[in-house]
Short mmCIF file of C-alpha atoms and ligand atoms in Angstrom, two decimals:
data_model
loop_
_atom_site.label_atom_id
_atom_site.label_comp_id
_atom_site.label_asym_id
_atom_site.label_seq_id
_atom_site.Cartn_x
_atom_site.Cartn_y
_atom_site.Cartn_z
CA MET A 58 85.24 49.26 205.88
CA ILE A 59 84.96 52.38 203.70
CA ALA A 60 84.74 54.40 206.96
CA LYS A 61 87.86 52.75 208.29
CA ILE A 62 89.76 53.56 205.06
CA GLU A 63 88.53 57.23 205.10
CA GLN A 64 89.82 57.55 208.67
CA LEU A 65 93.20 56.16 207.75
CA LEU A 66 93.41 58.45 204.75
CA GLN A 67 92.95 61.44 207.02
CA GLU A 68 95.58 60.13 209.39
CA VAL A 69 98.04 59.60 206.59
CA ALA A 70 97.50 63.14 205.22
CA ALA A 71 98.49 64.53 208.62
CA LEU A 72 101.47 62.30 209.28
CA HIS A 73 104.41 63.93 210.98
CA ALA A 74 107.69 62.71 212.24
CA SER A 75 110.39 64.67 214.01
CA ASN A 76 113.19 62.07 213.64
CA ALA A 77 114.12 58.89 211.86
CA GLU A 78 112.87 56.63 214.67
CA GLU A 79 109.47 58.20 214.62
CA LEU A 80 109.36 57.80 210.87
CA GLU A 81 110.30 54.11 211.14
CA ALA A 82 107.48 53.63 213.69
CA LEU A 83 105.02 55.25 211.22
CA ARG A 84 106.25 52.92 208.40
CA ILE A 85 105.68 49.90 210.60
CA LYS A 86 102.31 51.11 211.69
CA TYR A 87 100.97 51.61 208.20
CA LEU A 88 103.12 49.80 205.62
CA SER A 89 104.64 46.76 207.27
CA LYS A 90 103.24 43.22 206.89
CA LYS A 91 101.39 43.64 210.18
CA GLY A 92 100.52 47.22 209.53
CA ALA A 93 97.03 48.79 209.23
CA ILE A 94 96.92 48.71 205.47
CA ASN A 95 97.86 45.05 205.21
CA ASP A 96 95.18 44.23 207.76
CA LEU A 97 92.59 45.94 205.52
CA MET A 98 93.98 44.02 202.53
CA ALA A 99 93.36 40.76 204.44
CA ASP A 100 89.78 41.85 205.27
CA PHE A 101 89.20 42.71 201.64
CA ARG A 102 88.13 39.15 200.75
CA ASN A 103 85.12 39.55 203.08
CA VAL A 104 83.83 42.59 201.23
CA PRO A 105 80.57 41.90 199.36
CA ALA A 106 81.10 41.48 195.60
CA GLU A 107 79.02 44.59 194.64
CA LEU A 108 81.28 46.80 196.88
CA LYS A 109 84.65 45.23 195.83
CA LYS A 110 85.31 47.74 193.10
CA GLU A 111 84.68 50.83 195.28
CA VAL A 112 86.51 49.47 198.29
CA GLY A 113 89.38 48.20 196.17
CA MET A 114 89.95 51.62 194.63
CA LYS A 115 89.85 53.30 198.03
CA LEU A 116 92.25 50.82 199.44
CA ASN A 117 94.72 51.38 196.64
CA GLU A 118 94.43 55.16 197.13
CA LEU A 119 95.24 54.73 200.82
CA LYS A 120 98.20 52.50 200.11
CA ASN A 121 99.70 54.94 197.50
CA LYS A 122 99.14 57.92 199.77
CA ALA A 123 100.82 56.27 202.71
CA GLN A 124 103.83 55.26 200.60
CA GLU A 125 104.13 58.77 199.07
CA THR A 126 103.87 60.56 202.43
CA ILE A 127 106.36 58.29 204.16
CA SER A 128 108.96 58.54 201.41
CA ALA A 129 108.50 62.29 201.28
CA LEU A 130 109.19 62.52 205.01
CA LYS A 131 112.22 60.25 204.52
CA GLU A 132 113.65 62.52 201.82
CA GLN A 133 113.12 65.51 204.05
CA PHE A 134 115.17 63.84 206.80
CA GLU A 135 117.96 62.95 204.38
CA CYS A 136 118.20 66.60 203.13
CA GLN A 137 118.20 67.92 206.65
CA ASN A 138 121.00 65.55 207.64
CA ASN A 139 123.11 66.81 204.72
CA ASP A 140 122.38 70.39 205.64
CA SER A 141 123.44 70.14 209.22
CA GLU A 142 124.81 67.06 210.93
CA GLY A 143 126.29 65.53 207.79
CA LEU A 144 128.11 68.67 206.67
CA ASP A 145 131.89 68.93 207.36
CA LEU A 146 132.56 72.66 207.49
CA THR A 147 136.34 72.04 207.56
CA ARG A 148 136.41 70.45 204.13
CA THR A 149 138.18 72.30 201.34
CA ALA A 150 135.75 73.86 198.93
CA SER A 151 135.60 72.31 195.50
CA ALA A 152 137.77 74.08 193.01
CA VAL A 153 136.05 76.60 190.78
CA LYS A 154 137.02 76.01 187.14
CA LEU A 155 138.38 79.22 185.66
CA GLY A 156 138.19 79.98 181.98
CA THR A 157 141.36 80.63 180.06
CA ARG A 158 142.42 83.69 178.15
CA HIS A 159 142.82 83.17 174.42
CA PRO A 160 146.49 82.77 173.42
CA LEU A 161 146.19 85.66 171.01
CA SER A 162 144.87 87.88 173.80
CA ILE A 163 147.68 86.77 176.11
CA VAL A 164 150.32 87.73 173.57
CA ARG A 165 148.56 90.94 172.42
CA ASN A 166 148.38 92.09 176.05
CA GLU A 167 152.06 91.28 176.47
CA ILE A 168 153.03 93.39 173.42
CA ILE A 169 150.81 96.23 174.65
CA ASP A 170 152.42 96.02 178.18
CA ILE A 171 155.92 96.33 176.67
CA PHE A 172 155.03 99.42 174.61
CA ALA A 173 153.01 100.94 177.41
CA ARG A 174 156.13 100.97 179.56
CA LEU A 175 157.78 102.98 176.82
CA GLY A 176 155.02 105.61 176.95
CA PHE A 177 152.83 104.39 174.06
CA SER A 178 149.09 104.66 174.54
CA ILE A 179 146.44 102.55 172.84
CA ALA A 180 144.52 103.86 169.83
CA GLU A 181 141.67 102.03 168.15
CA GLY A 182 139.65 102.50 164.99
CA PRO A 183 136.87 100.92 162.96
CA GLU A 184 137.34 97.57 161.21
CA ILE A 185 135.07 98.70 158.38
CA GLU A 186 137.02 101.53 156.86
CA ASP A 187 137.09 103.83 153.87
CA ASP A 188 139.63 103.67 151.12
CA TRP A 189 141.22 106.90 152.23
CA HIS A 190 142.31 105.77 155.69
CA VAL A 191 143.41 102.31 154.56
CA PHE A 192 145.21 103.28 151.37
CA SER A 193 145.25 106.86 150.04
CA ALA A 194 146.30 108.57 153.28
CA LEU A 195 149.11 106.01 153.62
CA ASN A 196 150.71 106.83 150.29
CA PHE A 197 149.19 104.02 148.25
CA ALA A 198 148.78 105.60 144.77
CA GLU A 199 145.52 105.06 142.98
CA ASP A 200 147.09 102.42 140.70
CA HIS A 201 149.60 101.23 143.27
CA PRO A 202 150.25 97.53 142.98
CA ALA A 203 150.07 97.29 146.75
CA ARG A 204 146.31 97.66 146.48
CA ASP A 205 146.18 94.42 144.56
CA MET A 206 149.03 92.93 146.58
CA GLN A 207 146.91 92.95 149.70
CA ASP A 208 143.88 91.07 148.52
CA THR A 209 141.22 93.31 150.03
CA PHE A 210 137.57 92.70 150.89
CA PHE A 211 135.67 95.52 149.14
CA ILE A 212 131.89 96.09 149.56
CA GLU A 213 130.52 95.60 146.09
CA SER A 214 127.86 98.33 146.22
CA HIS A 215 130.22 100.75 147.91
CA PRO A 216 133.69 100.42 146.35
CA ASP A 217 134.93 103.06 148.82
CA VAL A 218 134.21 100.89 151.83
CA VAL A 219 136.69 98.13 152.72
CA LEU A 220 137.47 95.86 155.61
CA ARG A 221 140.75 97.23 156.83
CA THR A 222 143.77 95.19 155.66
CA HIS A 223 146.09 96.57 158.29
CA THR A 224 145.75 98.58 161.53
CA SER A 225 147.78 101.39 159.85
CA SER A 226 144.33 102.96 159.14
CA VAL A 227 144.18 103.80 162.83
CA GLN A 228 147.45 105.68 162.52
CA SER A 229 146.07 107.87 159.79
CA ARG A 230 143.00 108.59 161.86
CA VAL A 231 145.14 109.65 164.81
CA MET A 232 147.50 111.76 162.63
CA GLU A 233 144.64 113.67 160.97
CA THR A 234 143.16 114.68 164.33
CA SER A 235 146.18 115.37 166.45
CA GLN A 236 149.62 116.96 166.32
CA PRO A 237 152.93 115.51 167.50
CA PRO A 238 154.23 114.24 169.80
CA ILE A 239 152.25 111.17 168.84
CA ARG A 240 153.14 107.89 170.47
CA ILE A 241 150.50 105.26 169.94
CA ILE A 242 150.06 101.54 169.67
CA CYS A 243 147.21 100.14 167.62
CA PRO A 244 146.03 96.57 168.31
CA GLY A 245 143.22 95.14 166.21
CA ARG A 246 141.76 92.62 163.85
CA VAL A 247 142.43 92.97 160.08
CA TYR A 248 140.98 91.20 157.03
CA ARG A 249 142.52 89.89 153.76
CA ASN A 250 140.92 87.94 150.98
CA GLU A 251 143.02 84.83 151.42
CA ALA A 252 142.20 81.13 151.10
CA ILE A 253 142.09 79.65 154.60
CA SER A 254 144.85 77.14 155.30
CA TYR A 255 147.16 76.16 158.12
CA ARG A 256 149.38 79.21 157.37
CA ALA A 257 146.89 81.89 156.12
CA HIS A 258 143.50 83.09 157.26
CA CYS A 259 141.11 85.74 156.01
CA PHE A 260 141.28 87.54 159.33
CA PHE A 261 144.14 87.92 161.76
CA HIS A 262 145.42 90.36 164.33
CA GLN A 263 148.07 93.10 164.21
CA VAL A 264 149.68 95.50 166.56
CA GLU A 265 151.28 98.60 165.09
CA ALA A 266 153.18 101.34 166.79
CA LEU A 267 153.69 104.92 165.62
CA TYR A 268 155.98 107.61 167.05
CA ILE A 269 156.15 111.09 165.59
CA ASP A 270 158.05 114.00 167.09
CA LYS A 271 160.86 116.35 166.22
CA ASN A 272 164.24 114.67 165.44
CA VAL A 273 162.95 111.07 165.53
CA SER A 274 165.57 108.95 163.80
CA PHE A 275 166.13 105.39 162.66
CA THR A 276 168.38 104.96 165.70
CA ASP A 277 165.31 105.49 167.94
CA LEU A 278 163.43 102.89 165.95
CA LYS A 279 166.25 100.38 166.25
CA GLN A 280 166.56 100.84 169.99
CA VAL A 281 162.84 100.27 170.53
CA LEU A 282 162.95 97.15 168.31
CA LEU A 283 165.80 95.67 170.23
CA LEU A 284 164.19 96.31 173.56
CA PHE A 285 160.90 94.83 172.40
CA ALA A 286 162.61 91.70 171.09
CA LYS A 287 164.50 91.17 174.35
CA GLU A 288 161.37 91.77 176.51
CA MET A 289 159.25 89.47 174.38
CA PHE A 290 161.61 86.63 173.61
CA GLY A 291 164.28 86.84 176.28
CA ALA A 292 167.43 88.83 177.09
CA ASP A 293 169.66 86.81 174.75
CA THR A 294 167.61 87.58 171.72
CA LYS A 295 169.48 89.23 168.80
CA ILE A 296 167.87 91.23 166.01
CA ARG A 297 168.80 92.04 162.42
CA LEU A 298 167.20 94.37 159.95
CA ARG A 299 166.81 93.69 156.23
CA PRO A 300 165.86 96.44 153.74
CA SER A 301 162.30 96.13 152.60
CA TYR A 302 159.53 98.13 150.95
CA PHE A 303 156.25 99.45 152.31
CA PRO A 304 154.26 102.32 150.67
CA PHE A 305 154.02 104.25 153.94
CA THR A 306 157.63 104.13 155.18
CA GLU A 307 160.93 105.20 153.69
CA PRO A 308 163.38 103.66 154.37
CA SER A 309 161.61 100.38 155.27
CA ALA A 310 162.94 97.27 156.90
CA GLU A 311 161.91 93.83 158.04
CA MET A 312 163.19 92.62 161.40
CA ASP A 313 164.33 89.11 162.16
CA ILE A 314 165.12 87.78 165.61
CA SER A 315 167.48 84.99 166.41
CA CYS A 316 165.37 81.84 166.40
CA ASN A 317 164.04 81.36 169.94
CA ILE A 318 163.49 77.69 169.36
CA CYS A 319 166.99 76.56 168.48
CA GLY A 320 168.73 79.61 169.94
CA GLY A 321 170.09 80.54 166.48
CA LYS A 322 171.75 77.17 165.72
CA GLY A 323 169.25 76.31 163.01
CA CYS A 324 166.13 74.15 163.10
CA PRO A 325 163.17 73.29 160.83
CA PHE A 326 161.18 76.24 162.28
CA CYS A 327 163.76 78.81 161.13
CA LYS A 328 164.51 76.81 158.00
CA HIS A 329 167.97 76.19 159.39
CA THR A 330 168.93 79.90 159.08
CA GLY A 331 168.87 80.65 162.79
CA TRP A 332 166.65 83.70 162.10
CA VAL A 333 162.88 84.25 161.99
CA GLU A 334 161.07 87.28 160.63
CA ILE A 335 158.74 88.96 163.07
CA LEU A 336 157.80 92.43 161.94
CA GLY A 337 157.98 95.28 159.39
CA CYS A 338 159.06 98.77 160.21
CA GLY A 339 160.50 102.03 158.82
CA MET A 340 160.59 105.80 159.01
CA VAL A 341 157.16 107.31 158.23
CA ASP A 342 157.22 108.46 154.59
CA PRO A 343 157.08 112.39 154.50
CA ASN A 344 154.16 112.06 152.01
CA VAL A 345 152.19 110.26 154.66
CA LEU A 346 152.84 112.99 157.28
CA ASP A 347 151.85 115.71 154.77
CA SER A 348 148.74 113.81 153.69
CA ASN A 349 147.56 113.65 157.25
CA GLY A 350 148.23 117.29 158.10
CA ILE A 351 151.58 116.94 159.84
CA ASP A 352 154.43 119.13 158.58
CA SER A 353 157.17 116.75 157.38
CA LYS A 354 159.70 119.63 157.42
CA ILE A 355 159.38 119.87 161.23
CA TYR A 356 158.49 116.34 162.24
CA SER A 357 159.67 112.82 161.55
CA GLY A 358 158.55 109.49 162.94
CA TYR A 359 158.82 105.71 162.80
CA ALA A 360 156.21 103.03 162.46
CA LEU A 361 156.32 99.30 163.11
CA GLY A 362 153.78 96.57 162.80
CA MET A 363 153.53 92.86 163.57
CA GLY A 364 151.09 90.00 163.30
CA VAL A 365 149.94 88.77 166.69
CA GLU A 366 149.45 85.22 165.33
CA ARG A 367 153.10 85.19 164.12
CA ILE A 368 154.38 86.24 167.51
CA THR A 369 152.15 83.66 169.24
CA ASN A 370 153.37 80.93 166.94
CA LEU A 371 156.95 81.77 167.81
CA LYS A 372 156.20 81.76 171.53
CA TYR A 373 153.99 78.70 171.65
CA GLN A 374 154.79 76.83 168.43
CA VAL A 375 151.15 76.65 167.28
CA LYS A 376 151.59 74.94 163.89
CA ASP A 377 148.09 75.51 162.44
CA LEU A 378 146.73 79.04 162.30
CA ARG A 379 143.17 77.79 162.12
CA MET A 380 143.44 76.57 165.74
CA PHE A 381 143.07 80.18 166.86
CA SER A 382 139.55 80.52 165.59
CA GLU A 383 138.08 77.03 166.11
CA ASN A 384 137.07 77.55 169.73
CA ASP A 385 138.40 74.12 170.69
CA THR A 386 138.57 74.18 174.45
CA ARG A 387 141.18 71.40 174.56
CA PHE A 388 143.51 73.78 172.66
CA LEU A 389 142.54 76.84 174.74
CA LYS A 390 143.02 74.96 178.00
CA GLU A 391 146.69 74.49 177.18
CA PHE A 392 147.16 78.17 177.91
CA GLU A 393 145.72 77.99 181.43
CA ALA A 394 149.06 78.72 183.08
CA ALA A 395 150.24 81.33 180.51
CA TYR A 396 148.95 84.43 182.26
ZN1 ZN B 67 165.59 77.67 164.71
#
């Protein structure tokens, strides 16, 4: 009986089937009720008691091997069927899920596009800055209240090193190394030491623009502002300028646009005024030009800056600033169609 089992084991190890019918025949031959293995099982009762253990183990080995081999062959056939005969080559491919661009990137790119069409080129600078480029070069006096006004992250061991509070630091870096005409746009992340809430965060994004040349006037600034507002928020958008104060511009103004949500009629978003503030701007203070090696008697310029989060809120009515940095894909997916 052992010899018979050994022989079957060898047969099983070499099993081969070229189609499903052959495989079924093998299954019947070895594994069915009337198959070879069952026959041996029936004979098992005649095996002498002292050999039962050895024969029993061999018989089990044979049964397991035969089952394994036949199911392996079966799987192989199923795979082959899927690969060839079962495959419908005319079926539409499954859609590839695309990621979405972050809403802040969408809006930042849109702002950059508008200014690029006006001849502005992108300038970038470090986020970890020195005091000179963030404050001193931009006309913030040593004891200027603005230095406290913008709660700044200082590095304790190096009081001269700060996380930039505005992208204006890039403007001073460009002015100190180049001469007019200068026409740049500076997008980037900035940091302020603020408590995080739905309307304030310790980091956010700005885009600033700077234009310096001979005979640049407030009229040039106003024209660029109007064009930007119409491109960004629609052709019917109106703008208004309110006098304001920034250390690096004189005169300075803040720009409002007619509320793009209610069309200027008044709604909770614009606090029923019909206007929303979107950016700060002004003529570059002559002190700033001179501090950065540009002769203010020959050249003049304008600067403007806006928060990307603010513009994004206006375009998409995102009510909670924190949504921008929480990486919640449900929120990000809402912008799938936006670019
Ligand atoms: Zn409104």
